[in-house]
Short mmCIF file of C-alpha atoms in Angstrom, two decimals:
data_model
loop_
_atom_site.label_atom_id
_atom_site.label_comp_id
_atom_site.label_asym_id
_atom_site.label_seq_id
_atom_site.Cartn_x
_atom_site.Cartn_y
_atom_site.Cartn_z
CA MET R 513 65.53 63.46 -42.38
CA GLU R 514 68.71 60.46 -42.82
CA THR R 515 70.02 63.42 -45.75
CA SER R 516 69.61 65.99 -43.32
CA SER R 517 71.04 64.89 -40.50
CA LYS R 518 73.60 63.47 -42.97
CA ASN R 519 73.92 67.13 -44.72
CA SER R 520 73.92 68.71 -41.26
CA LEU R 521 76.88 67.12 -39.83
CA HIS R 522 78.60 67.29 -42.86
CA ILE R 523 78.84 70.72 -42.19
CA ARG R 524 79.82 70.97 -39.19
CA CYS R 525 82.12 69.07 -39.00
CA ASN R 526 83.60 70.94 -41.59
CA SER R 527 83.09 74.59 -39.82
CA LEU R 528 84.78 73.00 -36.74
CA PRO R 529 86.62 75.20 -34.86
CA SER R 530 90.40 74.18 -34.34
CA ALA R 531 89.87 74.17 -30.16
CA PRO R 532 86.08 74.25 -29.39
CA HIS R 533 84.50 74.58 -26.81
CA PRO R 534 84.44 71.37 -24.62
CA LEU R 535 80.47 71.42 -24.34
CA VAL R 536 80.53 70.82 -28.37
CA SER R 537 82.45 67.79 -27.97
CA GLN R 538 79.79 66.78 -24.90
CA PHE R 539 77.59 67.87 -26.98
CA ASP R 540 78.13 64.75 -29.80
CA GLU R 541 79.09 62.55 -27.58
CA HIS R 542 75.30 63.11 -26.36
CA LEU R 543 74.13 63.77 -29.45
CA GLN R 544 75.52 60.09 -30.42
CA ARG R 545 74.43 58.48 -27.82
CA LEU R 546 70.64 59.67 -28.37
CA LYS R 547 71.06 58.26 -32.76
CA ASP R 548 72.27 54.61 -31.30
CA SER R 549 69.31 54.31 -28.60
CA GLU R 550 67.49 55.45 -31.65
CA ALA R 551 68.90 52.99 -33.80
CA THR R 552 68.24 49.74 -31.65
CA ILE R 553 64.60 51.14 -30.87
CA THR R 554 62.81 48.25 -32.80
CA SER R 555 59.01 49.51 -31.66
CA LEU R 556 57.34 52.20 -30.20
CA SER R 557 56.99 51.61 -26.58
CA SER R 558 55.87 54.17 -23.78
CA SER R 559 59.31 53.30 -22.04
CA SER R 560 60.92 53.68 -25.16
CA ILE R 561 59.67 57.47 -26.49
CA THR R 562 59.82 58.01 -21.83
CA GLN R 563 63.50 57.20 -22.62
CA LYS R 564 64.18 59.20 -25.74
CA LEU R 565 62.37 62.62 -23.81
CA ILE R 566 65.19 62.11 -20.70
CA GLY R 567 68.04 61.97 -24.03
CA LEU R 568 66.45 64.83 -25.63
CA GLN R 569 65.97 67.04 -22.39
CA ASP R 570 70.37 66.99 -21.93
CA LEU R 571 70.59 67.86 -25.97
CA HIS R 572 68.48 70.61 -25.75
CA ASP R 573 70.61 71.36 -21.90
CA TYR R 574 73.58 71.05 -23.56
CA ALA R 575 72.68 73.22 -27.23
CA ASP R 576 70.85 76.49 -24.41
CA LYS R 577 74.07 76.15 -23.12
CA LEU R 578 76.32 77.25 -26.23
CA LEU R 579 74.08 79.51 -26.68
CA GLN R 580 74.60 81.21 -23.42
CA LEU R 581 78.39 81.83 -24.41
CA PRO R 582 79.91 85.10 -25.05
CA THR R 583 81.41 83.44 -27.96
CA THR R 584 78.46 82.44 -29.45
CA GLN R 585 76.36 85.56 -29.40
CA GLN R 586 78.90 87.68 -30.61
CA ALA R 587 79.59 84.99 -33.43
CA PHE R 588 75.58 84.18 -34.00
CA GLY R 589 74.03 87.64 -33.22
CA HIS R 590 76.34 89.95 -35.49
CA LYS R 591 76.85 87.26 -38.66
CA CYS R 592 73.88 84.69 -39.27
CA SER R 593 72.19 85.94 -41.90
CA ASP R 594 67.95 87.65 -41.85
CA LYS R 595 67.89 84.14 -43.72
CA TRP R 596 68.37 82.24 -40.88
CA VAL R 597 66.92 84.39 -38.04
CA ASP R 598 63.72 83.88 -39.18
CA VAL R 599 64.45 80.24 -40.75
CA LEU R 600 65.74 79.86 -36.25
CA LEU R 601 62.27 80.92 -34.97
CA GLU R 602 59.87 79.51 -37.44
CA GLY R 603 61.67 76.83 -36.79
CA SER R 604 60.83 77.05 -32.41
CA LEU R 605 57.82 78.23 -33.04
CA GLY R 606 56.90 75.34 -34.80
CA LEU R 607 58.08 72.90 -32.29
CA LEU R 608 56.05 74.55 -30.20
CA ASP R 609 53.30 74.10 -31.53
CA ILE R 610 53.51 70.41 -32.10
CA CYS R 611 54.39 70.59 -28.74
CA SER R 612 51.11 72.07 -27.09
CA THR R 613 49.81 70.33 -28.90
CA ALA R 614 50.96 66.80 -27.42
CA GLN R 615 50.22 68.18 -24.11
CA ASP R 616 46.95 68.92 -25.09
CA CYS R 617 46.25 65.10 -26.28
CA LEU R 618 47.66 63.37 -22.99
CA LEU R 619 45.70 65.95 -20.98
CA GLN R 620 41.98 65.03 -23.21
CA SER R 621 43.73 61.25 -22.90
CA LYS R 622 43.90 61.80 -18.99
CA GLU R 623 40.86 63.29 -18.98
CA SER R 624 38.88 60.48 -20.66
CA VAL R 625 39.85 57.93 -18.93
CA HIS R 626 38.84 59.22 -15.79
CA MET R 627 35.98 59.07 -16.17
CA VAL R 628 36.03 55.87 -17.47
CA GLN R 629 37.66 54.94 -14.56
CA SER R 630 34.71 56.62 -12.13
CA VAL R 631 31.77 54.98 -14.37
CA ILE R 632 33.95 51.44 -13.13
CA ARG R 633 34.39 52.65 -9.92
CA ARG R 634 30.44 53.34 -9.02
CA LYS R 635 29.26 49.80 -10.43
CA CYS R 636 26.96 52.17 -12.50
CA PRO R 637 24.83 49.77 -15.71
CA ASP R 638 26.31 48.05 -18.40
CA THR R 639 24.64 51.20 -20.69
CA GLU R 640 26.14 53.88 -18.56
CA PHE R 641 29.80 52.18 -19.01
CA ALA R 642 29.22 51.92 -22.95
CA VAL R 643 27.33 55.54 -22.86
CA GLU R 644 30.74 56.61 -21.64
CA GLY R 645 33.23 54.19 -23.42
CA GLY R 646 31.18 55.28 -26.51
CA LYS R 647 32.22 59.12 -25.70
CA TYR R 648 35.80 57.91 -24.68
CA LEU R 649 36.89 56.28 -28.05
CA ALA R 650 34.87 58.94 -30.01
CA SER R 651 37.37 61.52 -28.36
CA ARG R 652 40.11 59.67 -29.47
CA LYS R 653 38.78 59.63 -33.00
CA LYS R 654 38.22 63.02 -32.45
CA MET R 655 41.86 63.32 -30.80
CA LYS R 656 43.50 61.28 -34.05
CA LYS R 657 42.47 63.74 -36.28
CA ALA R 658 44.44 66.41 -34.51
CA ILE R 659 47.32 64.25 -34.28
CA GLN R 660 46.95 63.66 -38.16
CA LYS R 661 47.42 67.71 -38.73
CA ALA R 662 50.05 67.54 -36.57
CA LEU R 663 51.99 65.27 -38.30
CA GLY R 664 52.10 67.19 -41.64
CA ASN R 665 53.79 69.78 -40.02
CA LEU R 666 55.95 67.85 -38.91
CA LYS R 667 56.61 65.90 -41.92
CA GLY R 668 56.58 70.06 -43.40
CA MET R 669 59.13 70.74 -41.05
CA LYS R 670 62.02 67.68 -42.09
CA ASN R 671 61.63 69.14 -45.31
CA GLU R 672 62.99 72.57 -43.92
CA LEU R 673 66.05 70.62 -42.34
CA MET R 674 68.12 70.87 -45.31
CA VAL R 675 71.02 73.35 -43.73
CA SER R 676 72.07 75.26 -46.61
CA SER R 677 75.83 75.20 -46.81
CA SER R 678 75.46 79.46 -48.32
CA SER R 679 76.26 80.91 -45.21
CA ASN R 680 79.77 83.23 -45.68
CA ASN R 681 80.64 82.98 -41.73
CA THR R 682 82.15 79.30 -40.31
CA GLU R 683 81.70 80.05 -37.13
CA SER R 684 78.04 81.35 -37.35
CA LEU R 685 77.12 77.83 -39.85
CA PHE R 686 78.38 76.00 -37.00
CA ILE R 687 76.24 77.08 -34.58
CA LEU R 688 73.41 76.63 -36.70
CA GLY R 689 74.00 73.07 -37.58
CA ILE R 690 74.38 72.34 -34.22
CA LEU R 691 70.84 73.91 -33.18
CA LYS R 692 69.19 72.59 -36.57
CA GLU R 693 70.93 69.15 -35.03
CA VAL R 694 68.11 69.60 -32.33
CA GLU R 695 65.64 70.45 -34.12
CA ALA R 696 66.07 67.71 -35.90
CA ALA R 697 65.97 64.87 -32.78
CA THR R 698 63.42 67.10 -31.34
CA VAL R 699 60.91 66.44 -34.28
CA ARG R 700 61.89 62.87 -34.64
CA LEU R 701 60.73 62.36 -30.90
CA LEU R 702 57.73 63.88 -31.36
CA GLU R 703 56.67 62.43 -34.37
CA SER R 704 57.08 59.46 -32.64
CA LEU R 705 54.65 60.51 -29.67
CA LEU R 706 51.90 61.41 -31.79
CA VAL R 707 52.69 58.15 -33.65
CA PHE R 708 52.42 56.07 -30.12
CA VAL R 709 49.17 58.30 -29.06
CA SER R 710 47.27 57.56 -32.08
CA ASP R 711 48.25 54.51 -32.87
CA THR R 712 48.60 56.07 -36.72
CA LYS R 713 50.10 52.97 -38.18
CA GLY R 714 47.43 51.04 -37.17
CA GLN R 715 46.46 47.24 -35.97
CA SER R 716 45.68 44.66 -37.75
CA LYS R 717 42.60 42.87 -37.14
CA GLN R 718 44.88 39.51 -36.41
CA ARG R 719 46.74 41.95 -33.55
CA ARG R 720 43.54 43.36 -32.38
CA TRP R 721 42.42 40.01 -31.90
CA SER R 722 45.91 39.05 -29.92
CA ILE R 723 46.22 41.23 -27.19
CA ILE R 724 42.05 40.95 -26.43
CA SER R 725 43.35 37.44 -26.37
CA LYS R 726 45.85 38.20 -24.25
CA LEU R 727 43.88 41.22 -21.69
CA MET R 728 41.63 37.40 -21.28
CA GLN R 729 44.27 35.48 -19.95
CA SER R 730 44.21 34.73 -15.62
CA ASP R 731 47.77 34.42 -15.33
CA ARG R 732 49.48 37.36 -16.74
CA MET R 733 53.40 35.57 -16.05
CA ASN R 734 52.09 33.25 -18.94
CA CYS R 735 51.68 36.03 -22.31
CA ASP R 736 53.24 36.19 -25.00
CA PRO R 737 56.76 37.91 -24.51
CA GLN R 738 55.10 41.14 -27.32
CA GLU R 739 52.40 41.46 -25.00
CA SER R 740 54.83 44.07 -23.09
CA ASP R 741 56.12 46.06 -26.11
CA THR R 742 51.74 46.68 -26.66
CA ASN R 743 50.36 49.79 -27.38
CA GLU R 744 49.15 50.99 -24.13
CA PHE R 745 46.98 52.80 -26.26
CA VAL R 746 45.82 50.12 -28.17
CA LYS R 747 45.57 47.49 -25.39
CA VAL R 748 42.55 50.02 -23.44
CA ASP R 749 40.77 51.16 -27.21
CA THR R 750 40.79 47.41 -28.04
CA ALA R 751 39.58 45.93 -25.12
CA LEU R 752 37.05 48.71 -24.83
CA GLN R 753 35.44 48.36 -28.31
CA SER R 754 35.79 44.24 -27.17
CA LEU R 755 33.50 45.12 -23.78
CA ILE R 756 30.85 47.32 -25.50
CA SER R 757 30.60 45.12 -28.19
CA HIS R 758 31.07 41.60 -27.46
CA LYS R 759 31.34 41.37 -23.68
CA THR R 760 34.34 38.99 -23.55
CA LEU R 761 36.23 41.22 -20.76
CA SER R 762 35.27 42.03 -17.42
CA VAL R 763 35.10 45.07 -16.48
CA GLU R 764 37.03 44.50 -13.10
CA ASN R 765 40.05 43.38 -15.74
CA PHE R 766 39.62 46.01 -17.88
CA HIS R 767 40.01 48.43 -15.30
CA SER R 768 44.11 48.05 -14.63
CA HIS R 769 44.74 48.07 -18.06
CA MET R 770 42.70 51.07 -17.57
CA GLU R 771 44.92 52.15 -14.75
CA ASN R 772 48.47 51.81 -16.73
CA LEU R 773 47.75 53.93 -19.49
CA GLU R 774 47.43 56.19 -16.44
CA THR R 775 50.09 55.76 -15.90
CA TRP R 776 52.33 56.31 -18.54
CA ILE R 777 49.87 59.29 -19.62
CA GLU R 778 51.23 61.24 -16.52
CA ASP R 779 55.31 59.95 -17.27
CA LEU R 780 54.85 61.05 -20.72
CA GLU R 781 53.04 64.53 -20.03
CA VAL R 782 56.27 65.31 -17.27
CA GLY R 783 59.01 64.35 -20.26
CA VAL R 784 57.04 66.92 -22.94
CA GLU R 785 56.12 69.56 -20.12
CA HIS R 786 60.03 70.03 -19.97
CA LEU R 787 60.42 69.96 -23.41
CA SER R 788 57.90 72.63 -23.92
CA ARG R 789 59.90 74.26 -21.18
CA GLN R 790 63.26 74.00 -22.62
CA LEU R 791 61.89 75.08 -25.95
CA ILE R 792 60.91 78.30 -24.75
CA ARG R 793 64.00 78.99 -23.14
CA THR R 794 66.20 78.29 -26.09
CA ARG R 795 63.17 80.72 -28.24
CA VAL R 796 64.01 83.21 -25.56
CA SER R 797 67.27 82.74 -25.76
CA LEU R 798 67.56 83.22 -29.77
CA LEU R 799 65.40 86.14 -29.37
CA ASN R 800 67.64 87.88 -26.41
CA ILE R 801 70.75 86.83 -28.99
CA PHE R 802 69.13 88.33 -32.07
CA SER R 803 67.75 91.86 -31.31
CA HIS R 804 71.81 92.58 -29.35
#
């Protein structure tokens, strides 16, 4: 990804118009801020991903405004090669597909959370809680398989993000570079989101027991500061497994962690929904440009 990003930046700089539109400067400034923000984040968390989603939305807005400029549409629509038309449209379709997978996973997660919460609120017997908790964990396992497939597709998209310098039109290449920058940033965000939701990188046994220990503490203010960075999905998975097999935690305390997870899921849902709409808008803009 680093090489791809540098190549596209190099191409854009070489082909930059002598008097670029103010939107270009705004786009570049925001892109740099987004990259700087990514560089400062050392670990994935729901708050960091939400922050990335907000920054990416602004980046998409700048790119779409550039696509609406008459000069952009004229240069891009008439001089962009058929090869890059196909690349851009295929890329946008791929991102929409991955975005749809992310939306489905978040919706499925929220529904599973609601089912477990319902059992807790009704104070059902332990056996019923164990059954519903088992369904939740089974759903998570199935969801992780779908995410693994999506991450494989994202890996393929990364390999396609190299921007060729063989175009014979610098202005169309310039716009292409901007669009590929946006695509690269979107790929990075979706990858981070899917890894976070599925805990693809995994947690060591020692770390999982550390999470259980923290959850069992009655005084939350005295917890290790690292606990605030714990993946909410991992926290609930670990606590639920412990409740079902060892009963080392109280169901009542576990309920608060489920509520916290539900809140973060809803925040992520909103961000991904906005991103999906922006991807659709950009695709429609490209189709309109290339059809004239």
